């Protein structure tokens, strides 16, 4: 999505100018903001296609931007997160950020994440039938049937819900808390070990149904955060 309008929110002006110039050099139109107040003014005035957001800002927490934008739109948000601040990263993802890169980041990584988020927005709409697909996996939410290639998968209700959450989020990071709340309900949001057990079991079933295939690689662990769902392949 060349020519996309990005809003870059970062208070470190040296870093901000460097990132803005790099993105502009790759065909993006970039607006800059150094505070939450400036970011929200720019959001109100221009509605960018994507926001790149530093969380540590001088006036208010960057989470304020995420919460405000999410009340109004599904615009993708890429967070720039300081190393060692796992809690901040998770809080941002749960507030509605779509992805993050950890400082110090490489510009190649920032651009790759920006491009992936924009592809998701501009990508083909879901199938009218509501079937969720990723590689050889297909989940039909109406019939509650999952197939891998031509094989039908025998899943427990929880495994089915877990797989559905993952297939609905191609290219995205899912926090453990979000998956636990979606599949087990709020009471279980700290029971991370349930999730590990269920993800392992789901991977084994996917691998068994698609020996030698890539179905088992649907998600990769994102250390300290949760899981990254691979981008939807054909
Ligand atoms: Ca900062």
Coordinates of C-alpha atoms and ligand atoms in Angstrom, one line a residue, residues 10-11 54 56 103, ligand 1:
X10 CA 7.6 9.6 19.1
X11 CA 9.0 12.3 21.5
X54 CA 6.0 5.2 21.0
X56 CA 6.7 6.7 26.6
X103 CA 13.8 -0.7 20.7
Ligands
LIG1 CA1 9.6 8.1 24.2

